[in-house]
PDB file of C-alpha atoms in Angstrom:
ATOM      1  CA  MET P   3      36.889 114.839  99.364  1.00 68.00           C
ATOM      2  CA  LYS P   4      34.317 112.031  99.217  1.00 83.00           C
ATOM      3  CA  THR P   5      34.745 109.505  96.427  1.00 93.00           C
ATOM      4  CA  LEU P   6      31.640 109.406  94.251  1.00 96.00           C
ATOM      5  CA  LYS P   7      30.373 106.018  93.168  1.00 97.00           C
ATOM      6  CA  VAL P   8      29.156 105.908  89.580  1.00 98.00           C
ATOM      7  CA  ILE P   9      27.420 103.304  87.448  1.00 98.00           C
ATOM      8  CA  LEU P  10      28.169 103.795  83.756  1.00 98.00           C
ATOM      9  CA  ALA P  11      25.444 102.703  81.304  1.00 97.00           C
ATOM     10  CA  GLU P  12      26.471 102.783  77.633  1.00 97.00           C
ATOM     11  CA  ASP P  13      25.869 100.050  75.059  1.00 95.00           C
ATOM     12  CA  HIS P  14      28.845 100.921  72.843  1.00 95.00           C
ATOM     13  CA  HIS P  15      31.852  99.180  74.364  1.00 95.00           C
ATOM     14  CA  ILE P  16      34.475 101.515  72.896  1.00 95.00           C
ATOM     15  CA  VAL P  17      32.618 104.608  74.095  1.00 94.00           C
ATOM     16  CA  ARG P  18      32.030 103.090  77.541  1.00 95.00           C
ATOM     17  CA  ASP P  19      35.675 102.076  77.871  1.00 96.00           C
ATOM     18  CA  GLY P  20      36.792 105.562  76.881  1.00 95.00           C
ATOM     19  CA  ILE P  21      34.522 107.268  79.425  1.00 96.00           C
ATOM     20  CA  LYS P  22      35.568 104.849  82.160  1.00 96.00           C
ATOM     21  CA  MET P  23      39.235 105.448  81.418  1.00 95.00           C
ATOM     22  CA  LEU P  24      38.735 109.206  81.793  1.00 95.00           C
ATOM     23  CA  LEU P  25      36.740 108.844  85.007  1.00 95.00           C
ATOM     24  CA  ASP P  26      39.274 106.421  86.482  1.00 92.00           C
ATOM     25  CA  LYS P  27      41.962 109.092  86.087  1.00 92.00           C
ATOM     26  CA  THR P  28      40.118 111.401  88.488  1.00 93.00           C
ATOM     27  CA  ASP P  29      40.615 111.273  92.235  1.00 88.00           C
ATOM     28  CA  ILE P  30      36.975 111.585  93.218  1.00 93.00           C
ATOM     29  CA  ILE P  31      35.099 109.093  91.013  1.00 96.00           C
ATOM     30  CA  ASP P  32      34.923 105.326  91.345  1.00 96.00           C
ATOM     31  CA  VAL P  33      33.091 103.454  88.566  1.00 97.00           C
ATOM     32  CA  VAL P  34      31.414 100.685  90.561  1.00 97.00           C
ATOM     33  CA  GLY P  35      29.429  99.160  87.689  1.00 97.00           C
ATOM     34  CA  GLU P  36      29.119  99.040  83.923  1.00 97.00           C
ATOM     35  CA  ALA P  37      25.946  98.261  81.982  1.00 97.00           C
ATOM     36  CA  ILE P  38      24.729  98.173  78.397  1.00 97.00           C
ATOM     37  CA  ASN P  39      21.146  99.157  79.209  1.00 97.00           C
ATOM     38  CA  GLY P  40      18.894 100.479  81.943  1.00 97.00           C
ATOM     39  CA  LYS P  41      17.700  97.041  82.995  1.00 97.00           C
ATOM     40  CA  GLN P  42      21.227  95.998  83.915  1.00 98.00           C
ATOM     41  CA  VAL P  43      21.585  99.156  85.995  1.00 98.00           C
ATOM     42  CA  LEU P  44      18.435  98.306  87.950  1.00 97.00           C
ATOM     43  CA  ASP P  45      19.662  94.734  88.446  1.00 97.00           C
ATOM     44  CA  MET P  46      22.911  96.099  89.904  1.00 97.00           C
ATOM     45  CA  LEU P  47      21.052  98.378  92.299  1.00 96.00           C
ATOM     46  CA  ASP P  48      18.736  95.519  93.294  1.00 95.00           C
ATOM     47  CA  SER P  49      21.769  93.319  93.997  1.00 96.00           C
ATOM     48  CA  GLY P  50      23.057  95.810  96.536  1.00 95.00           C
ATOM     49  CA  ILE P  51      25.490  97.905  94.509  1.00 96.00           C
ATOM     50  CA  LYS P  52      25.248 101.485  95.677  1.00 96.00           C
ATOM     51  CA  ALA P  53      25.848 104.422  93.362  1.00 97.00           C
ATOM     52  CA  ASP P  54      25.665 108.145  93.970  1.00 97.00           C
ATOM     53  CA  VAL P  55      25.207 108.829  90.282  1.00 98.00           C
ATOM     54  CA  ILE P  56      24.145 106.826  87.224  1.00 98.00           C
ATOM     55  CA  LEU P  57      25.725 108.127  84.040  1.00 98.00           C
ATOM     56  CA  ALA P  58      23.489 106.833  81.249  1.00 97.00           C
ATOM     57  CA  ASP P  59      23.252 107.088  77.487  1.00 96.00           C
ATOM     58  CA  MET P  60      19.862 108.149  76.128  1.00 94.00           C
ATOM     59  CA  ASN P  61      19.738 105.475  73.404  1.00 93.00           C
ATOM     60  CA  MET P  62      20.234 101.942  74.719  1.00 95.00           C
ATOM     61  CA  PRO P  63      18.588  98.605  73.859  1.00 93.00           C
ATOM     62  CA  GLU P  64      15.907  97.009  76.038  1.00 93.00           C
ATOM     63  CA  MET P  65      15.705  99.973  78.439  1.00 96.00           C
ATOM     64  CA  ASP P  66      16.913 103.405  77.291  1.00 95.00           C
ATOM     65  CA  GLY P  67      18.126 106.277  79.394  1.00 95.00           C
ATOM     66  CA  LEU P  68      14.769 108.021  79.679  1.00 95.00           C
ATOM     67  CA  SER P  69      13.016 104.821  80.771  1.00 96.00           C
ATOM     68  CA  LEU P  70      15.755 104.314  83.339  1.00 97.00           C
ATOM     69  CA  VAL P  71      15.230 107.832  84.685  1.00 97.00           C
ATOM     70  CA  LYS P  72      11.496 107.157  85.020  1.00 96.00           C
ATOM     71  CA  GLU P  73      12.083 103.884  86.850  1.00 96.00           C
ATOM     72  CA  VAL P  74      14.688 105.310  89.218  1.00 97.00           C
ATOM     73  CA  THR P  75      12.292 108.150  90.030  1.00 95.00           C
ATOM     74  CA  ARG P  76       9.318 105.804  90.436  1.00 95.00           C
ATOM     75  CA  ARG P  77      11.202 103.496  92.796  1.00 95.00           C
ATOM     76  CA  LYS P  78      12.683 106.443  94.703  1.00 94.00           C
ATOM     77  CA  LEU P  79      16.116 104.851  94.443  1.00 94.00           C
ATOM     78  CA  ASN P  80      18.983 106.602  96.182  1.00 92.00           C
ATOM     79  CA  SER P  81      20.861 107.366  92.952  1.00 96.00           C
ATOM     80  CA  ASN P  82      20.687 110.387  90.689  1.00 97.00           C
ATOM     81  CA  VAL P  83      20.796 110.087  86.902  1.00 98.00           C
ATOM     82  CA  VAL P  84      22.868 112.152  84.490  1.00 98.00           C
ATOM     83  CA  ILE P  85      22.113 111.647  80.797  1.00 97.00           C
ATOM     84  CA  LEU P  86      25.089 111.581  78.431  1.00 95.00           C
ATOM     85  CA  SER P  87      23.854 111.706  74.852  1.00 93.00           C
ATOM     86  CA  MET P  88      24.428 112.709  71.240  1.00 90.00           C
ATOM     87  CA  LEU P  89      20.857 114.063  71.115  1.00 87.00           C
ATOM     88  CA  ASP P  90      20.594 117.842  71.454  1.00 85.00           C
ATOM     89  CA  ASN P  91      16.866 118.044  70.689  1.00 83.00           C
ATOM     90  CA  TYR P  92      15.053 120.331  73.137  1.00 84.00           C
ATOM     91  CA  LYS P  93      12.264 117.762  73.513  1.00 86.00           C
ATOM     92  CA  TYR P  94      14.600 115.071  74.839  1.00 90.00           C
ATOM     93  CA  VAL P  95      16.352 117.451  77.200  1.00 92.00           C
ATOM     94  CA  THR P  96      13.175 118.815  78.780  1.00 92.00           C
ATOM     95  CA  GLU P  97      11.597 115.373  79.008  1.00 94.00           C
ATOM     96  CA  ALA P  98      14.670 113.966  80.750  1.00 95.00           C
ATOM     97  CA  PHE P  99      14.607 116.709  83.390  1.00 95.00           C
ATOM     98  CA  ALA P 100      10.836 116.456  83.749  1.00 95.00           C
ATOM     99  CA  GLU P 101      11.122 112.734  84.494  1.00 95.00           C
ATOM    100  CA  GLY P 102      13.747 113.288  87.183  1.00 96.00           C
ATOM    101  CA  ALA P 103      17.195 113.425  85.579  1.00 97.00           C
ATOM    102  CA  LEU P 104      19.576 115.825  87.309  1.00 97.00           C
ATOM    103  CA  GLY P 105      21.933 116.323  84.396  1.00 96.00           C
ATOM    104  CA  TYR P 106      22.017 116.326  80.613  1.00 96.00           C
ATOM    105  CA  LEU P 107      25.334 116.357  78.757  1.00 96.00           C
ATOM    106  CA  LEU P 108      26.341 116.031  75.145  1.00 94.00           C
ATOM    107  CA  LYS P 109      29.004 113.428  74.475  1.00 92.00           C
ATOM    108  CA  ASN P 110      31.486 116.032  73.277  1.00 91.00           C
ATOM    109  CA  VAL P 111      31.879 117.554  76.770  1.00 93.00           C
ATOM    110  CA  GLY P 112      35.328 117.649  78.318  1.00 92.00           C
ATOM    111  CA  ILE P 113      36.285 115.628  81.350  1.00 94.00           C
ATOM    112  CA  ASP P 114      36.190 118.680  83.649  1.00 94.00           C
ATOM    113  CA  GLU P 115      32.589 119.449  82.740  1.00 94.00           C
ATOM    114  CA  LEU P 116      31.643 115.787  83.018  1.00 96.00           C
ATOM    115  CA  VAL P 117      33.098 115.553  86.529  1.00 95.00           C
ATOM    116  CA  PHE P 118      31.429 118.824  87.509  1.00 95.00           C
ATOM    117  CA  ALA P 119      28.027 117.525  86.354  1.00 96.00           C
ATOM    118  CA  ILE P 120      28.493 114.288  88.310  1.00 97.00           C
ATOM    119  CA  ARG P 121      29.412 116.248  91.431  1.00 95.00           C
ATOM    120  CA  GLN P 122      26.364 118.494  91.016  1.00 96.00           C
ATOM    121  CA  ALA P 123      24.068 115.494  90.591  1.00 97.00           C
ATOM    122  CA  SER P 124      25.537 113.794  93.659  1.00 96.00           C
ATOM    123  CA  LYS P 125      24.465 116.866  95.652  1.00 95.00           C
ATOM    124  CA  GLY P 126      20.968 116.777  94.182  1.00 95.00           C
ATOM    125  CA  GLN P 127      21.579 119.767  91.924  1.00 95.00           C
ATOM    126  CA  LYS P 128      20.684 119.979  88.234  1.00 95.00           C
ATOM    127  CA  TYR P 129      23.148 120.684  85.458  1.00 95.00           C
ATOM    128  CA  LEU P 130      22.762 121.296  81.721  1.00 94.00           C
ATOM    129  CA  CYS P 131      25.960 121.255  79.673  1.00 93.00           C
ATOM    130  CA  ALA P 132      27.361 124.604  78.575  1.00 90.00           C
ATOM    131  CA  GLU P 133      26.863 123.990  74.851  1.00 89.00           C
ATOM    132  CA  LEU P 134      23.128 123.373  75.232  1.00 89.00           C
ATOM    133  CA  SER P 135      22.755 126.213  77.729  1.00 88.00           C
ATOM    134  CA  PHE P 136      24.227 128.713  75.264  1.00 84.00           C
ATOM    135  CA  GLN P 137      22.239 127.199  72.386  1.00 82.00           C
ATOM    136  CA  TYR P 138      18.928 127.580  74.217  1.00 79.00           C
ATOM    137  CA  MET P 139      19.840 131.045  75.480  1.00 78.00           C
ATOM    138  CA  ASN P 140      20.583 132.252  71.946  1.00 76.00           C
ATOM    139  CA  SER P 141      17.346 130.701  70.729  1.00 71.00           C
ATOM    140  CA  ALA P 142      15.402 132.499  73.461  1.00 70.00           C
ATOM    141  CA  ILE P 143      17.043 135.821  72.580  1.00 69.00           C
ATOM    142  CA  GLN P 144      16.216 135.407  68.890  1.00 67.00           C
ATOM    143  CA  GLN P 145      12.642 134.426  69.731  1.00 64.00           C
ATOM    144  CA  SER P 146      12.329 137.502  71.933  1.00 62.00           C
ATOM    145  CA  GLU P 147      13.597 139.762  69.159  1.00 58.00           C
ATOM    146  CA  THR P 148      11.044 138.318  66.770  1.00 56.00           C
ATOM    147  CA  THR P 149       8.047 138.361  69.105  1.00 56.00           C
ATOM    148  CA  THR P 150       8.687 141.946  70.207  1.00 56.00           C
ATOM    149  CA  ALA P 151       8.545 143.175  66.607  1.00 54.00           C
ATOM    150  CA  LYS P 152       5.375 144.724  65.232  1.00 54.00           C
ATOM    151  CA  PRO P 153       2.743 142.307  63.831  1.00 53.00           C
ATOM    152  CA  GLY P 154       3.064 141.696  60.102  1.00 47.00           C
ATOM    153  CA  TYR P 155      -0.524 142.668  59.292  1.00 48.00           C
ATOM    154  CA  ALA P 156      -0.019 146.178  60.718  1.00 56.00           C
ATOM    155  CA  ILE P 157       2.953 146.990  58.507  1.00 73.00           C
ATOM    156  CA  ASP P 158       2.378 149.108  55.418  1.00 79.00           C
ATOM    157  CA  LEU P 159       5.238 148.506  52.993  1.00 84.00           C
ATOM    158  CA  SER P 160       5.514 150.252  49.659  1.00 86.00           C
ATOM    159  CA  SER P 161       6.096 148.272  46.480  1.00 85.00           C
ATOM    160  CA  ARG P 162       9.685 149.562  46.382  1.00 89.00           C
ATOM    161  CA  GLU P 163      10.278 148.503  49.982  1.00 89.00           C
ATOM    162  CA  MET P 164       8.951 145.058  49.106  1.00 90.00           C
ATOM    163  CA  GLU P 165      11.374 144.886  46.170  1.00 91.00           C
ATOM    164  CA  VAL P 166      14.281 145.881  48.385  1.00 92.00           C
ATOM    165  CA  LEU P 167      13.226 143.397  51.065  1.00 92.00           C
ATOM    166  CA  GLY P 168      13.094 140.577  48.544  1.00 91.00           C
ATOM    167  CA  LEU P 169      16.567 141.375  47.237  1.00 93.00           C
ATOM    168  CA  ILE P 170      17.973 141.638  50.763  1.00 91.00           C
ATOM    169  CA  ALA P 171      16.552 138.183  51.438  1.00 89.00           C
ATOM    170  CA  GLU P 172      18.388 136.911  48.363  1.00 88.00           C
ATOM    171  CA  GLY P 173      21.641 138.107  49.923  1.00 87.00           C
ATOM    172  CA  LEU P 174      22.310 141.080  47.657  1.00 89.00           C
ATOM    173  CA  THR P 175      24.425 143.961  48.950  1.00 90.00           C
ATOM    174  CA  ASN P 176      23.318 147.584  48.892  1.00 90.00           C
ATOM    175  CA  ASN P 177      25.429 148.205  45.785  1.00 90.00           C
ATOM    176  CA  GLU P 178      23.960 145.180  43.984  1.00 90.00           C
ATOM    177  CA  ILE P 179      20.422 146.241  44.863  1.00 92.00           C
ATOM    178  CA  SER P 180      21.214 149.744  43.688  1.00 90.00           C
ATOM    179  CA  ASP P 181      22.394 148.459  40.316  1.00 89.00           C
ATOM    180  CA  GLN P 182      19.441 146.126  39.872  1.00 89.00           C
ATOM    181  CA  LEU P 183      16.753 148.694  40.753  1.00 90.00           C
ATOM    182  CA  PHE P 184      18.538 151.667  39.131  1.00 87.00           C
ATOM    183  CA  ILE P 185      18.449 153.707  42.305  1.00 89.00           C
ATOM    184  CA  SER P 186      21.246 155.211  44.396  1.00 90.00           C
ATOM    185  CA  ARG P 187      23.022 153.289  47.136  1.00 88.00           C
ATOM    186  CA  ARG P 188      21.856 155.903  49.640  1.00 89.00           C
ATOM    187  CA  THR P 189      18.240 155.303  48.602  1.00 91.00           C
ATOM    188  CA  VAL P 190      18.712 151.562  49.172  1.00 90.00           C
ATOM    189  CA  GLU P 191      20.146 152.266  52.616  1.00 90.00           C
ATOM    190  CA  GLY P 192      17.119 154.448  53.359  1.00 89.00           C
ATOM    191  CA  HIS P 193      14.707 151.665  52.355  1.00 90.00           C
ATOM    192  CA  ARG P 194      16.648 149.138  54.446  1.00 89.00           C
ATOM    193  CA  GLN P 195      16.474 151.395  57.494  1.00 90.00           C
ATOM    194  CA  ALA P 196      12.763 152.059  56.915  1.00 88.00           C
ATOM    195  CA  LEU P 197      12.105 148.298  56.803  1.00 90.00           C
ATOM    196  CA  ILE P 198      13.897 147.802  60.106  1.00 88.00           C
ATOM    197  CA  GLU P 199      12.002 150.664  61.744  1.00 85.00           C
ATOM    198  CA  LYS P 200       8.606 149.598  60.403  1.00 86.00           C
ATOM    199  CA  THR P 201       9.005 146.009  61.568  1.00 85.00           C
ATOM    200  CA  GLY P 202      10.555 146.987  64.873  1.00 84.00           C
ATOM    201  CA  VAL P 203      13.474 144.556  64.571  1.00 85.00           C
ATOM    202  CA  LYS P 204      17.112 145.185  65.484  1.00 84.00           C
ATOM    203  CA  ASN P 205      19.049 144.171  62.413  1.00 86.00           C
ATOM    204  CA  THR P 206      18.834 142.773  58.885  1.00 86.00           C
ATOM    205  CA  ALA P 207      19.147 139.122  59.939  1.00 84.00           C
ATOM    206  CA  VAL P 208      16.146 139.405  62.244  1.00 85.00           C
ATOM    207  CA  LEU P 209      14.303 141.417  59.567  1.00 87.00           C
ATOM    208  CA  ILE P 210      14.519 138.533  57.075  1.00 88.00           C
ATOM    209  CA  ARG P 211      13.469 135.932  59.648  1.00 86.00           C
ATOM    210  CA  TYR P 212      10.581 138.157  60.731  1.00 85.00           C
ATOM    211  CA  ALA P 213       9.463 138.671  57.119  1.00 86.00           C
ATOM    212  CA  TYR P 214       9.241 134.926  56.481  1.00 84.00           C
ATOM    213  CA  GLN P 215       7.630 134.111  59.826  1.00 83.00           C
ATOM    214  CA  ASN P 216       4.939 136.739  59.290  1.00 82.00           C
ATOM    215  CA  GLY P 217       4.198 135.912  55.669  1.00 81.00           C
ATOM    216  CA  ILE P 218       5.653 139.105  54.203  1.00 86.00           C
ATOM    217  CA  LEU P 219       8.050 136.973  52.196  1.00 85.00           C
ATOM    218  CA  LYS P 220       7.144 133.498  51.008  1.00 76.00           C
TER     219      LYS P 220
END
């Protein structure tokens, strides 16, 4: 198997040393350069050092990871960039890929996933770490559940249903709501089910989120 040449850009010495130690233990990765910012990476490439992959932190002094990605893309350099960062904000992730990065990893990834991402990038393939992939997938599912519900303005809720909804949002159980409103537990269950059916959501958690997003609860 071909040995992959990697330049490691990370301004925190302890973190950089730890990553290098892990990579050095693999059979397929050779760390050919270390840098504390993007400018040093470019200087290495200009001096003739060749790297299949640049593993770069997002936050670095003088030239950060995103600026490095932009410059590598602009110069059409023969190295692919994988971002290794503490930042899990969707904005940073999408911007990094949009500017030409081929990987985005959180710093809590294991060595196996890190090596896999480097291998993918060396082949010109994109990779988003598993934690962020699941996070964004769950977010998309929740957004879908909310947007497929019926619009708030079209829902006709009775005053009792509004009372029940408010108490559900406060975290009260069916029994507690029953005691507070002096109605039977079965009646509370009926109101809860009616609220779910009227809003078109799948469960109570989505019901509460929907109610706040659509101004039913404030």
